[in-house]
Coordinates of N, CA and C in Angstrom, one line a residue:
X1276 N 0.8 -1.2 0.0 CA 0.0 0.0 0.0 C 0.9 1.2 0.0
X1277 N 0.4 2.2 -0.7 CA 1.2 3.5 -0.8 C 0.8 4.3 0.4
X1278 N 1.3 5.5 0.4 CA 1.0 6.5 1.5 C -0.5 6.8 1.6
X1279 N -1.2 6.9 0.5 CA -2.6 7.2 0.6 C -3.5 5.9 0.6
X1280 N -2.9 4.8 0.9 CA -3.7 3.6 1.0 C -3.9 2.9 -0.3
X1281 N -3.3 3.4 -1.4 CA -3.5 2.7 -2.7 C -2.4 1.8 -2.9
X1282 N -2.7 0.8 -3.7 CA -1.7 -0.3 -4.1 C -0.6 0.3 -5.0
X1283 N 0.6 0.1 -4.8 CA 1.6 0.5 -5.7 C 2.5 -0.7 -6.0
X1284 N 3.1 -0.6 -7.2 CA 4.0 -1.7 -7.5 C 5.4 -1.3 -6.9
X1285 N 5.8 -2.1 -6.0 CA 7.1 -1.9 -5.3 C 8.2 -2.5 -6.1
X1286 N 9.1 -1.8 -6.5 CA 10.2 -2.3 -7.3 C 11.4 -2.3 -6.3
X1287 N 11.9 -3.5 -6.0 CA 13.0 -3.6 -5.0 C 14.2 -2.9 -5.6
X1288 N 15.0 -2.4 -4.6 CA 16.3 -1.8 -5.0 C 17.2 -2.9 -5.5
X1289 N 18.0 -2.6 -6.5 CA 19.0 -3.7 -6.9 C 19.8 -4.1 -5.7
X1290 N 20.2 -5.3 -5.7 CA 21.0 -5.8 -4.6 C 22.4 -5.2 -4.7
X1291 N 22.8 -4.5 -3.6 CA 24.1 -3.9 -3.6 C 25.2 -4.9 -3.8
X1292 N 26.4 -4.5 -4.3 CA 27.5 -5.4 -4.4 C 27.8 -5.9 -3.0
X1293 N 28.3 -7.1 -3.0 CA 28.7 -7.7 -1.7 C 29.7 -6.8 -0.9
X1294 N 29.4 -6.5 0.3 CA 30.2 -5.7 1.1 C 31.4 -6.5 1.6
X1295 N 32.5 -5.8 1.7 CA 33.7 -6.4 2.2 C 33.6 -7.2 3.5
X1296 N 32.8 -6.6 4.4 CA 32.6 -7.2 5.7 C 31.8 -8.5 5.6
X1297 N 31.1 -8.7 4.5 CA 30.2 -9.8 4.3 C 31.0 -11.0 3.7
X1298 N 32.2 -10.8 3.3 CA 33.0 -11.8 2.6 C 33.0 -13.1 3.4
X1299 N 32.6 -14.1 2.9 CA 32.6 -15.4 3.5 C 33.8 -16.2 3.1
X1300 N 34.8 -16.1 3.9 CA 36.1 -16.7 3.6 C 36.1 -18.2 3.3
X1301 N 35.2 -18.9 4.1 CA 35.1 -20.3 4.0 C 34.5 -20.6 2.6
X1302 N 33.5 -19.9 2.2 CA 32.8 -20.1 0.9 C 33.8 -19.8 -0.2
X1303 N 34.6 -18.7 0.0 CA 35.6 -18.4 -1.0 C 36.6 -19.5 -1.1
X1304 N 37.1 -20.0 0.0 CA 38.0 -21.1 0.0 C 37.4 -22.3 -0.7
X1305 N 36.2 -22.7 -0.4 CA 35.6 -23.8 -1.0 C 35.4 -23.7 -2.5
X1306 N 35.1 -22.5 -2.9 CA 34.9 -22.2 -4.4 C 36.2 -22.1 -5.1
X1307 N 37.3 -21.6 -4.5 CA 38.5 -21.3 -5.3 C 39.8 -21.9 -4.7
X1308 N 39.7 -22.6 -3.6 CA 40.9 -23.2 -2.9 C 41.7 -24.1 -3.7
X1309 N 41.0 -25.1 -4.3 CA 41.7 -26.1 -5.1 C 42.4 -25.5 -6.4
X1310 N 41.6 -24.6 -7.0 CA 42.2 -24.0 -8.2 C 43.4 -23.1 -7.8
X1311 N 43.3 -22.4 -6.7 CA 44.3 -21.5 -6.2 C 45.6 -22.3 -5.8
X1312 N 45.3 -23.5 -5.2 CA 46.5 -24.4 -4.9 C 47.2 -24.8 -6.1
X1313 N 46.4 -25.2 -7.1 CA 47.0 -25.7 -8.4 C 47.8 -24.6 -9.1
X1314 N 47.2 -23.4 -9.1 CA 47.9 -22.2 -9.7 C 49.2 -21.9 -9.0
X1315 N 49.1 -21.8 -7.6 CA 50.2 -21.5 -6.8 C 51.3 -22.5 -6.9
X1316 N 50.9 -23.7 -6.9 CA 52.0 -24.8 -7.1 C 52.7 -24.6 -8.4
X1317 N 52.0 -24.3 -9.4 CA 52.6 -24.1 -10.7 C 53.6 -22.8 -10.7
X1318 N 53.1 -21.8 -9.9 CA 54.0 -20.6 -9.9 C 55.2 -20.8 -9.0
X1319 N 55.1 -21.6 -7.9 CA 56.3 -21.7 -7.1 C 57.0 -23.0 -7.3
X1320 N 56.4 -24.0 -7.9 CA 57.0 -25.3 -8.2 C 57.1 -26.3 -7.1
X1321 N 56.5 -26.0 -5.9 CA 56.5 -27.0 -4.8 C 55.2 -27.1 -4.1
X1322 N 54.7 -28.3 -3.9 CA 53.3 -28.5 -3.3 C 53.3 -28.0 -1.9
X1323 N 54.3 -28.4 -1.1 CA 54.3 -28.0 0.3 C 54.4 -26.5 0.5
X1324 N 55.2 -25.8 -0.3 CA 55.2 -24.3 -0.2 C 53.9 -23.7 -0.7
X1325 N 53.3 -24.3 -1.8 CA 52.1 -23.8 -2.3 C 51.0 -23.9 -1.3
X1326 N 50.9 -24.9 -0.5 CA 49.9 -25.0 0.6 C 50.0 -23.9 1.6
X1327 N 51.3 -23.6 1.9 CA 51.5 -22.5 2.9 C 51.1 -21.1 2.2
X1328 N 51.5 -21.0 1.0 CA 51.2 -19.8 0.3 C 49.7 -19.5 0.1
X1329 N 48.9 -20.6 -0.2 CA 47.5 -20.5 -0.3 C 46.9 -19.9 1.0
X1330 N 47.4 -20.4 2.1 CA 46.9 -19.8 3.4 C 47.2 -18.3 3.5
X1331 N 48.4 -18.0 3.0 CA 48.8 -16.6 3.1 C 48.0 -15.8 2.1
X1332 N 47.6 -16.3 0.9 CA 46.8 -15.6 -0.1 C 45.4 -15.3 0.5
X1333 N 44.8 -16.3 1.2 CA 43.5 -16.1 1.8 C 43.6 -15.1 3.0
X1334 N 44.7 -15.1 3.6 CA 44.9 -14.1 4.7 C 45.0 -12.7 4.1
X1335 N 45.7 -12.5 3.0 CA 45.8 -11.3 2.3 C 44.4 -10.9 1.8
X1336 N 43.7 -11.9 1.2 CA 42.3 -11.6 0.7 C 41.4 -11.1 1.8
X1337 N 41.5 -11.6 3.0 CA 40.7 -11.2 4.1 C 41.1 -9.7 4.5
X1338 N 42.4 -9.5 4.6 CA 42.9 -8.2 5.0 C 42.5 -7.1 4.0
X1339 N 42.5 -7.5 2.7 CA 42.3 -6.5 1.6 C 40.9 -6.7 1.0
X1340 N 40.0 -7.3 1.8 CA 38.6 -7.5 1.3 C 37.9 -6.2 0.9
X1341 N 38.3 -5.1 1.4 CA 37.6 -3.8 1.0 C 37.9 -3.5 -0.4
X1342 N 38.9 -4.1 -1.0 CA 39.3 -3.8 -2.4 C 38.4 -4.6 -3.4
X1343 N 37.7 -5.6 -2.9 CA 36.9 -6.4 -3.8 C 35.6 -5.6 -4.1
X1344 N 35.5 -5.2 -5.4 CA 34.3 -4.4 -5.8 C 33.2 -5.3 -6.3
X1345 N 33.6 -6.4 -6.9 CA 32.6 -7.2 -7.6 C 33.0 -8.7 -7.5
X1346 N 32.2 -9.5 -6.9 CA 32.5 -10.9 -6.7 C 32.6 -11.6 -8.1
X1347 N 32.1 -11.0 -9.2 CA 32.3 -11.6 -10.5 C 33.8 -11.7 -10.9
X1348 N 34.5 -10.7 -10.4 CA 35.9 -10.7 -10.8 C 36.9 -11.2 -9.7
X1349 N 36.3 -12.0 -8.8 CA 37.1 -12.4 -7.7 C 38.2 -13.4 -8.1
X1350 N 38.0 -14.2 -9.1 CA 39.0 -15.1 -9.5 C 40.3 -14.4 -10.1
X1351 N 40.0 -13.3 -10.9 CA 41.1 -12.5 -11.4 C 41.8 -11.8 -10.2
X1352 N 41.1 -11.3 -9.3 CA 41.7 -10.6 -8.2 C 42.5 -11.6 -7.3
X1353 N 42.0 -12.8 -7.1 CA 42.8 -13.8 -6.3 C 44.0 -14.2 -7.1
X1354 N 44.0 -14.3 -8.4 CA 45.1 -14.6 -9.2 C 46.2 -13.5 -9.0
X1355 N 45.8 -12.3 -9.0 CA 46.8 -11.2 -8.8 C 47.4 -11.3 -7.4
X1356 N 46.6 -11.5 -6.4 CA 47.1 -11.7 -5.1 C 48.1 -12.9 -5.0
X1357 N 47.7 -14.0 -5.7 CA 48.6 -15.2 -5.7 C 49.9 -14.8 -6.3
X1358 N 49.9 -14.2 -7.4 CA 51.2 -13.8 -8.1 C 52.0 -12.9 -7.2
X1359 N 51.4 -12.0 -6.6 CA 52.1 -11.1 -5.7 C 52.7 -11.8 -4.5
X1360 N 51.9 -12.7 -3.9 CA 52.4 -13.4 -2.7 C 53.6 -14.3 -3.1
X1361 N 53.5 -15.0 -4.2 CA 54.6 -15.9 -4.7 C 55.8 -15.1 -5.0
X1362 N 55.6 -13.9 -5.7 CA 56.8 -13.1 -5.9 C 57.4 -12.6 -4.7
X1363 N 56.6 -12.2 -3.7 CA 57.2 -11.7 -2.4 C 58.0 -12.9 -1.7
X1364 N 57.4 -14.1 -1.7 CA 58.1 -15.2 -1.1 C 59.4 -15.5 -1.8
X1365 N 59.4 -15.4 -3.2 CA 60.6 -15.6 -4.0 C 61.6 -14.6 -3.7
X1366 N 61.2 -13.3 -3.6 CA 62.2 -12.3 -3.2 C 62.8 -12.5 -1.8
X1367 N 61.9 -12.9 -0.9 CA 62.4 -13.2 0.4 C 63.4 -14.3 0.5
X1368 N 63.1 -15.4 -0.3 CA 64.1 -16.5 -0.3 C 65.4 -16.0 -1.0
X1369 N 65.3 -15.2 -2.0 CA 66.5 -14.8 -2.6 C 67.3 -13.9 -1.7
X1370 N 66.6 -13.0 -0.9 CA 67.3 -12.2 0.0 C 68.0 -13.0 1.0
X1371 N 67.4 -14.0 1.6 CA 68.0 -14.9 2.5 C 69.2 -15.6 1.9
X1372 N 69.0 -16.0 0.7 CA 70.1 -16.7 -0.1 C 71.3 -15.7 -0.3
X1373 N 71.0 -14.4 -0.5 CA 72.0 -13.4 -0.7 C 72.8 -13.2 0.6
X1374 N 72.2 -13.2 1.7 CA 72.9 -13.1 3.0 C 73.8 -14.3 3.2
X1375 N 73.2 -15.5 2.9 CA 74.1 -16.7 3.0 C 75.3 -16.6 2.0
X1376 N 75.0 -16.1 0.8 CA 76.1 -16.0 -0.1 C 77.2 -15.1 0.4
X1377 N 76.8 -14.0 1.0 CA 77.8 -13.0 1.6 C 78.7 -13.7 2.6
X1378 N 78.1 -14.7 3.3 CA 78.9 -15.3 4.4 C 79.2 -16.7 4.0
X1379 N 79.2 -17.1 2.7 CA 79.4 -18.4 2.3 C 80.8 -18.9 2.7
X1380 N 81.8 -18.1 2.7 CA 83.1 -18.5 3.1 C 83.1 -19.0 4.6
X1381 N 82.1 -18.5 5.3 CA 82.0 -19.1 6.7 C 81.1 -20.3 6.7
X1382 N 80.1 -20.3 5.8 CA 79.0 -21.3 5.9 C 79.4 -22.6 5.3
X1383 N 79.8 -22.7 4.1 CA 79.9 -23.9 3.4 C 81.2 -24.6 3.5
X1384 N 81.2 -25.8 4.0 CA 82.4 -26.6 4.1 C 82.7 -27.3 2.8
X1385 N 83.5 -28.3 2.9 CA 83.9 -29.1 1.7 C 83.2 -30.4 1.7
X1386 N 82.1 -30.6 2.4 CA 81.4 -31.8 2.4 C 80.7 -32.0 1.0
X1387 N 80.7 -33.3 0.6 CA 80.1 -33.6 -0.7 C 79.1 -34.7 -0.5
X1388 N 78.3 -34.9 -1.6 CA 77.3 -36.0 -1.6 C 76.0 -35.6 -0.8
X1389 N 75.4 -36.7 -0.2 CA 74.1 -36.5 0.4 C 74.2 -35.7 1.7
X1390 N 75.4 -35.6 2.3 CA 75.5 -34.8 3.5 C 75.4 -33.3 3.2
X1391 N 75.6 -32.9 2.0 CA 75.5 -31.4 1.7 C 74.2 -30.8 2.0
X1392 N 73.1 -31.4 1.7 CA 71.8 -30.9 2.0 C 71.6 -30.7 3.5
X1393 N 71.9 -31.8 4.2 CA 71.8 -31.7 5.7 C 72.7 -30.7 6.3
X1394 N 73.9 -30.6 5.8 CA 74.8 -29.6 6.3 C 74.3 -28.2 6.0
X1395 N 73.8 -28.0 4.8 CA 73.3 -26.6 4.5 C 72.1 -26.3 5.3
X1396 N 71.2 -27.3 5.6 CA 70.1 -27.0 6.4 C 70.5 -26.6 7.8
X1397 N 71.5 -27.4 8.4 CA 71.9 -27.1 9.7 C 72.6 -25.8 9.8
X1398 N 73.4 -25.4 8.8 CA 74.1 -24.1 8.8 C 73.0 -23.0 8.6
X1399 N 72.0 -23.3 7.8 CA 70.9 -22.3 7.7 C 70.3 -22.0 9.0
X1400 N 70.0 -23.1 9.8 CA 69.5 -23.0 11.1 C 70.4 -22.2 12.0
X1401 N 71.7 -22.4 11.9 CA 72.7 -21.7 12.7 C 72.6 -20.2 12.4
X1402 N 72.5 -19.9 11.1 CA 72.4 -18.5 10.7 C 71.2 -17.9 11.3
X1403 N 70.1 -18.5 11.2 CA 68.8 -18.0 11.8 C 69.0 -17.8 13.3
X1404 N 69.6 -18.8 14.0 CA 69.8 -18.6 15.4 C 70.8 -17.5 15.8
X1405 N 71.8 -17.3 14.9 CA 72.7 -16.2 15.2 C 72.0 -14.8 15.0
X1406 N 71.2 -14.7 13.9 CA 70.5 -13.5 13.7 C 69.6 -13.2 15.0
X1407 N 69.0 -14.2 15.5 CA 68.2 -14.1 16.7 C 69.0 -13.6 17.9
X1408 N 70.3 -13.9 17.9 CA 71.1 -13.5 19.1 C 71.6 -12.1 19.0
X1409 N 71.5 -11.5 17.9 CA 71.9 -10.1 17.7 C 71.0 -9.2 18.6
X1410 N 71.5 -8.1 19.1 CA 70.7 -7.2 19.9 C 69.5 -6.7 19.0
X1411 N 68.4 -6.4 19.6 CA 67.2 -5.9 18.8 C 67.6 -4.8 17.9
X1412 N 68.4 -3.8 18.3 CA 68.7 -2.7 17.4 C 69.6 -3.2 16.3
X1413 N 70.5 -4.1 16.5 CA 71.4 -4.6 15.5 C 70.6 -5.5 14.5
X1414 N 69.7 -6.3 15.1 CA 68.9 -7.2 14.3 C 68.0 -6.5 13.3
X1415 N 67.4 -5.4 13.8 CA 66.5 -4.6 13.0 C 67.3 -4.1 11.7
X1416 N 68.4 -3.5 12.0 CA 69.2 -2.9 10.9 C 69.7 -4.1 10.0
X1417 N 70.2 -5.1 10.6 CA 70.7 -6.3 9.8 C 69.7 -6.8 8.9
X1418 N 68.5 -7.1 9.4 CA 67.4 -7.7 8.7 C 66.9 -6.7 7.6
X1419 N 66.8 -5.5 7.9 CA 66.3 -4.5 6.9 C 67.3 -4.3 5.8
X1420 N 68.6 -4.3 6.1 CA 69.6 -4.1 5.1 C 69.9 -5.4 4.3
X1421 N 70.3 -6.4 5.1 CA 70.7 -7.6 4.4 C 69.6 -8.5 3.8
X1422 N 68.5 -8.6 4.5 CA 67.4 -9.4 4.0 C 66.4 -8.7 3.2
X1423 N 66.0 -7.5 3.7 CA 65.0 -6.8 3.0 C 65.6 -5.8 1.9
X1424 N 66.9 -5.7 1.9 CA 67.6 -4.9 0.9 C 67.2 -3.5 0.8
X1425 N 66.9 -2.9 2.0 CA 66.5 -1.5 2.0 C 67.8 -0.7 2.0
X1426 N 67.7 0.6 1.5 CA 68.8 1.5 1.6 C 68.9 2.1 3.0
X1427 N 70.1 2.6 3.2 CA 70.4 3.2 4.6 C 69.4 4.3 4.9
X1428 N 69.1 5.2 4.0 CA 68.2 6.3 4.2 C 66.8 5.8 4.5
X1429 N 66.3 4.7 3.8 CA 65.0 4.1 4.1 C 65.0 3.5 5.5
X1430 N 66.0 2.8 5.9 CA 66.1 2.2 7.2 C 66.1 3.3 8.3
X1431 N 66.9 4.4 8.0 CA 66.9 5.5 9.0 C 65.5 6.1 9.2
X1432 N 64.8 6.2 8.1 CA 63.4 6.8 8.2 C 62.5 5.9 9.0
X1433 N 62.6 4.6 8.7 CA 61.7 3.6 9.3 C 62.0 3.5 10.8
X1434 N 63.3 3.5 11.2 CA 63.6 3.4 12.6 C 63.8 4.7 13.3
X1435 N 63.6 5.8 12.6 CA 63.7 7.2 13.1 C 65.1 7.4 13.8
X1436 N 66.1 7.0 13.0 CA 67.5 7.2 13.5 C 68.3 7.8 12.4
X1437 N 69.5 8.3 12.6 CA 70.3 8.9 11.6 C 70.9 7.8 10.7
X1438 N 71.3 8.2 9.5 CA 71.9 7.3 8.5 C 73.2 6.7 9.1
X1439 N 74.0 7.6 9.8 CA 75.2 7.2 10.4 C 75.0 6.1 11.4
X1440 N 73.9 6.2 12.2 CA 73.5 5.2 13.2 C 73.2 3.9 12.5
X1441 N 72.6 4.0 11.3 CA 72.3 2.7 10.6 C 73.6 2.0 10.2
X1442 N 74.5 2.8 9.7 CA 75.8 2.2 9.3 C 76.6 1.6 10.5
X1443 N 76.5 2.4 11.6 CA 77.2 1.9 12.8 C 76.6 0.6 13.3
X1444 N 75.3 0.6 13.4 CA 74.6 -0.6 13.9 C 74.8 -1.8 12.9
X1445 N 74.9 -1.5 11.6 CA 75.1 -2.6 10.6 C 76.5 -3.2 10.8
X1446 N 77.5 -2.3 11.0 CA 78.8 -2.7 11.2 C 78.9 -3.6 12.4
X1447 N 78.3 -3.1 13.5 CA 78.3 -3.9 14.8 C 77.6 -5.3 14.6
X1448 N 76.5 -5.2 13.9 CA 75.7 -6.5 13.6 C 76.5 -7.5 12.8
X1449 N 77.2 -7.0 11.8 CA 78.0 -7.9 11.0 C 79.2 -8.5 11.8
X1450 N 79.8 -7.6 12.7 CA 80.9 -8.1 13.5 C 80.3 -9.2 14.5
X1451 N 79.2 -8.9 15.1 CA 78.6 -9.8 16.1 C 78.2 -11.1 15.4
X1452 N 77.7 -11.0 14.2 CA 77.3 -12.2 13.4 C 78.6 -13.0 13.2
X1453 N 79.6 -12.4 12.8 CA 80.9 -13.2 12.5 C 81.4 -13.8 13.8
X1454 N 81.3 -13.1 14.9 CA 81.8 -13.6 16.2 C 81.0 -14.8 16.6
X1455 N 79.6 -14.7 16.5 CA 78.8 -15.8 16.9 C 79.0 -17.0 16.0
X1456 N 79.2 -16.7 14.7 CA 79.4 -17.8 13.8 C 80.7 -18.6 14.1
X1457 N 81.7 -17.8 14.5 CA 83.0 -18.5 14.8 C 82.9 -19.3 16.1
X1458 N 82.0 -19.0 17.0 CA 81.7 -19.8 18.2 C 81.1 -21.1 17.9
X1459 N 80.2 -21.1 16.9 CA 79.5 -22.4 16.6 C 80.1 -23.2 15.5
X1460 N 81.1 -22.6 14.7 CA 81.7 -23.3 13.7 C 82.9 -24.1 14.2
X1461 N 83.1 -25.3 13.6 CA 84.3 -26.1 14.0 C 85.5 -25.5 13.5

């Protein structure tokens, strides 16, 4: 009934696009999880890593759900997120590898054969443990410079310190790293 008691044809408003807060992550996973796992595995080349990355992709999807304008394009959007997550992981692995390469004269022995993988794993763990032993201020600079490959000025801005302090802490961190390494190396 209308305002004056007469019948009117009520035309419903079009359904608004799905709001970000209404995103059903479980339904999204059910609909796209297997496909995303397959795509991610192809991008990174390893099933175990792909499984971890898919979880990370859905976490990013949840955090960035406000960017989803149209559920019709969700597959394309998820693909872009997947590519970016895989690229980020690849860069992170390369950065870690670069740090190891810088210290390879300390890290890699002359072991050959099947023992090489185990030795590299153990030495990688030692590197991780040594980084954890650095003072928090040294660790911040070491990680941002060596692993994240940020410039000194960027690190200074992030940590709200001078560029000279960045270089000083980095020098101390490298020296501490070397000292700790010599303690655990035969």
